[in-house]
């Protein structure tokens, strides 16, 4: 499945840097986040290709939906932490 997502290439070959993995710090952080989110969207069968998954992730970030979801997740995990502490 991973080879399918990466188009038959290794992760070092898909990064937009000639040195691949050795120069990850040259890839803008947002691009790394979009690649990761795009792969997750594709693997969840919510997109027909990794590229479509990246596009969906980019639109979620641009629309503010991604931040809303992150904030909801943080709120949920904090509430679980409070309940866990109260029961301890």
mmCIF file of C-alpha atoms in Angstrom:
data_model
loop_
_atom_site.group_PDB
_atom_site.id
_atom_site.type_symbol
_atom_site.label_atom_id
_atom_site.label_comp_id
_atom_site.label_asym_id
_atom_site.label_seq_id
_atom_site.Cartn_x
_atom_site.Cartn_y
_atom_site.Cartn_z
ATOM 1 C CA UNK A 1 0.000 0.000 0.000
ATOM 2 C CA UNK A 2 2.803 2.477 0.854
ATOM 3 C CA UNK A 3 4.441 1.971 -2.535
ATOM 4 C CA UNK A 4 1.068 2.715 -4.141
ATOM 5 C CA UNK A 5 0.732 5.953 -2.155
ATOM 6 C CA UNK A 6 4.254 7.049 -3.079
ATOM 7 C CA UNK A 7 3.892 6.087 -6.718
ATOM 8 C CA UNK A 8 6.326 3.186 -6.393
ATOM 9 C CA UNK A 9 9.033 5.425 -4.941
ATOM 10 C CA UNK A 10 10.526 5.593 -1.474
ATOM 11 C CA UNK A 11 9.765 8.490 0.876
ATOM 12 C CA UNK A 12 13.171 10.052 0.208
ATOM 13 C CA UNK A 13 12.389 10.201 -3.496
ATOM 14 C CA UNK A 14 9.049 12.012 -3.200
ATOM 15 C CA UNK A 15 10.318 14.989 -1.212
ATOM 16 C CA UNK A 16 10.905 18.072 -3.389
ATOM 17 C CA UNK A 17 14.629 18.139 -2.591
ATOM 18 C CA UNK A 18 17.474 16.443 -4.486
ATOM 19 C CA UNK A 19 18.837 15.093 -1.214
ATOM 20 C CA UNK A 20 15.401 13.776 -0.217
ATOM 21 C CA UNK A 21 15.222 12.752 3.413
ATOM 22 C CA UNK A 22 18.552 14.281 4.290
ATOM 23 C CA UNK A 23 17.233 17.788 3.687
ATOM 24 C CA UNK A 24 13.709 17.556 5.080
ATOM 25 C CA UNK A 25 14.285 20.872 6.863
ATOM 26 C CA UNK A 26 14.200 22.573 3.448
ATOM 27 C CA UNK A 27 10.594 21.479 2.864
ATOM 28 C CA UNK A 28 8.184 24.099 4.215
ATOM 29 C CA UNK A 29 6.395 22.774 7.327
ATOM 30 C CA UNK A 30 2.951 23.286 5.782
ATOM 31 C CA UNK A 31 3.923 21.103 2.822
ATOM 32 C CA UNK A 32 5.013 18.300 5.165
ATOM 33 C CA UNK A 33 1.728 18.588 7.069
ATOM 34 C CA UNK A 34 -0.258 18.507 3.822
ATOM 35 C CA UNK A 35 1.674 15.470 2.572
ATOM 36 C CA UNK A 36 0.996 13.624 5.824
ATOM 37 C CA UNK A 37 -2.666 14.642 5.947
ATOM 38 C CA UNK A 38 -3.101 13.883 2.253
ATOM 39 C CA UNK A 39 -1.715 10.379 2.743
ATOM 40 C CA UNK A 40 -4.037 9.815 5.707
ATOM 41 C CA UNK A 41 -7.040 11.027 3.693
ATOM 42 C CA UNK A 42 -6.089 8.721 0.815
ATOM 43 C CA UNK A 43 -5.521 5.720 3.103
ATOM 44 C CA UNK A 44 -8.922 6.369 4.713
ATOM 45 C CA UNK A 45 -10.453 6.019 1.217
ATOM 46 C CA UNK A 46 -11.658 9.631 1.247
ATOM 47 C CA UNK A 47 -9.672 10.487 -1.900
ATOM 48 C CA UNK A 48 -8.876 8.577 -5.071
ATOM 49 C CA UNK A 49 -5.203 9.560 -5.068
ATOM 50 C CA UNK A 50 -2.587 10.982 -2.742
ATOM 51 C CA UNK A 51 -2.664 14.183 -4.774
ATOM 52 C CA UNK A 52 -6.414 14.518 -4.270
ATOM 53 C CA UNK A 53 -5.883 13.886 -0.552
ATOM 54 C CA UNK A 54 -3.303 16.685 -0.420
ATOM 55 C CA UNK A 55 -5.715 18.998 -2.241
ATOM 56 C CA UNK A 56 -8.489 18.173 0.258
ATOM 57 C CA UNK A 57 -6.092 18.803 3.139
ATOM 58 C CA UNK A 58 -5.005 22.137 1.639
ATOM 59 C CA UNK A 59 -8.637 23.253 1.283
ATOM 60 C CA UNK A 60 -9.366 22.240 4.887
ATOM 61 C CA UNK A 61 -6.436 24.360 6.096
ATOM 62 C CA UNK A 62 -7.374 27.332 3.919
ATOM 63 C CA UNK A 63 -11.046 27.254 4.963
ATOM 64 C CA UNK A 64 -10.222 27.028 8.672
ATOM 65 C CA UNK A 65 -11.874 23.595 9.033
ATOM 66 C CA UNK A 66 -8.571 21.950 9.950
ATOM 67 C CA UNK A 67 -7.999 24.403 12.804
ATOM 68 C CA UNK A 68 -11.584 23.937 14.038
ATOM 69 C CA UNK A 69 -11.070 20.170 14.073
ATOM 70 C CA UNK A 70 -7.753 20.504 15.895
ATOM 71 C CA UNK A 71 -9.336 22.768 18.518
ATOM 72 C CA UNK A 72 -12.207 20.297 19.009
ATOM 73 C CA UNK A 73 -9.698 17.458 19.421
ATOM 74 C CA UNK A 74 -7.695 19.433 22.000
ATOM 75 C CA UNK A 75 -10.892 20.258 23.902
ATOM 76 C CA UNK A 76 -11.949 16.589 23.875
ATOM 77 C CA UNK A 77 -8.583 15.282 25.070
ATOM 78 C CA UNK A 78 -8.489 17.866 27.849
ATOM 79 C CA UNK A 79 -11.960 16.830 29.008
ATOM 80 C CA UNK A 80 -10.902 13.170 29.052
ATOM 81 C CA UNK A 81 -7.849 14.142 31.106
ATOM 82 C CA UNK A 82 -10.052 15.966 33.632
ATOM 83 C CA UNK A 83 -12.390 12.972 33.981
ATOM 84 C CA UNK A 84 -9.431 10.614 34.385
ATOM 85 C CA UNK A 85 -7.936 12.781 37.103
ATOM 86 C CA UNK A 86 -11.275 13.055 38.943
ATOM 87 C CA UNK A 87 -11.632 9.265 39.012
ATOM 88 C CA UNK A 88 -8.086 8.699 40.273
#
